[in-house]
């Protein structure tokens, strides 16, 4: 064997040993007892829990919490929205109502995961969000139409008929862009496209007693009816575009600018509107902060 062949074989042998060493290093070792493996499910142990069983918080949050609390899984099916019921002639106080994504059927259940009861058999497919009234006896359902595009937002104005197990309602116009439910009254607020931009309308769940309270030359807003006197509107976020946050009083129709020209702005206000958690775009990602309206101060989150 000549010298050139010996050099080639030696180099090949070194390469094989190097690749083998890397393989053993990353795949050949058994994990030590305190190493974390792949999770097998929702619960770190891989244990399946029966529906309604209490789940210690340490199983949901492996890092542990200072105070352990129990959680109860109420349903194994995906839901589009749920709400605690306040006592009304048709709803027992303390019950939870939810609507299934796959069927649109509505169920009622206790917070302990017992006494589940289907209260509506009306089938609505392709639901992606449901907003409930404070009494959980009315709701707004957002769903996709048969072509897979956003079709209509259906407003359920009456309670669920306990005799026929059905629901009835009205459709909002397809020009509706965003909708929110009042936390204090049985009212809704929505943004509707118009020839000059958008108008904001407050109405009841039947879409009656409509009261236009807002107009703007463009309408790319996220909205939330925060409390009796505040509806929040913030421009839909874009990382390179300055965003704005406004507070709207639905009674006086006063529009107040709270924040402006914040790139990539997303925001969530406290129930009284005094403090706002928001994030903004920065060079390497996002930065979260808290704004105090009374003190006009901003601090890191």
JSON list of C-alpha atoms in Angstrom, two decimals, residues 20 31 35 99 149 173 179 187 199 208 217 226 228 235 256 274-275:
[
{"chain": "A", "resi": 20, "resn": "UNK", "atom": "CA", "xyz": [-19.49, 7.92, 15.91]},
{"chain": "A", "resi": 31, "resn": "UNK", "atom": "CA", "xyz": [-31.12, 10.32, 30.45]},
{"chain": "A", "resi": 35, "resn": "UNK", "atom": "CA", "xyz": [-33.56, 15.18, 33.18]},
{"chain": "A", "resi": 99, "resn": "UNK", "atom": "CA", "xyz": [-70.96, 26.30, 23.34]},
{"chain": "A", "resi": 149, "resn": "UNK", "atom": "CA", "xyz": [-64.88, 32.86, 4.55]},
{"chain": "A", "resi": 173, "resn": "UNK", "atom": "CA", "xyz": [-75.07, 43.00, 8.67]},
{"chain": "A", "resi": 179, "resn": "UNK", "atom": "CA", "xyz": [-68.23, 43.42, 18.03]},
{"chain": "A", "resi": 187, "resn": "UNK", "atom": "CA", "xyz": [-75.97, 45.77, 25.13]},
{"chain": "A", "resi": 199, "resn": "UNK", "atom": "CA", "xyz": [-69.35, 53.93, 12.49]},
{"chain": "A", "resi": 208, "resn": "UNK", "atom": "CA", "xyz": [-82.75, 47.14, 18.12]},
{"chain": "A", "resi": 217, "resn": "UNK", "atom": "CA", "xyz": [-62.34, 57.71, 8.59]},
{"chain": "A", "resi": 226, "resn": "UNK", "atom": "CA", "xyz": [-64.44, 47.68, 29.25]},
{"chain": "A", "resi": 228, "resn": "UNK", "atom": "CA", "xyz": [-70.13, 51.16, 31.65]},
{"chain": "A", "resi": 235, "resn": "UNK", "atom": "CA", "xyz": [-55.56, 50.03, 15.91]},
{"chain": "A", "resi": 256, "resn": "UNK", "atom": "CA", "xyz": [-60.05, 60.33, 24.12]},
{"chain": "A", "resi": 274, "resn": "UNK", "atom": "CA", "xyz": [-56.63, 53.40, 35.06]},
{"chain": "A", "resi": 275, "resn": "UNK", "atom": "CA", "xyz": [-53.77, 51.08, 34.10]}
]
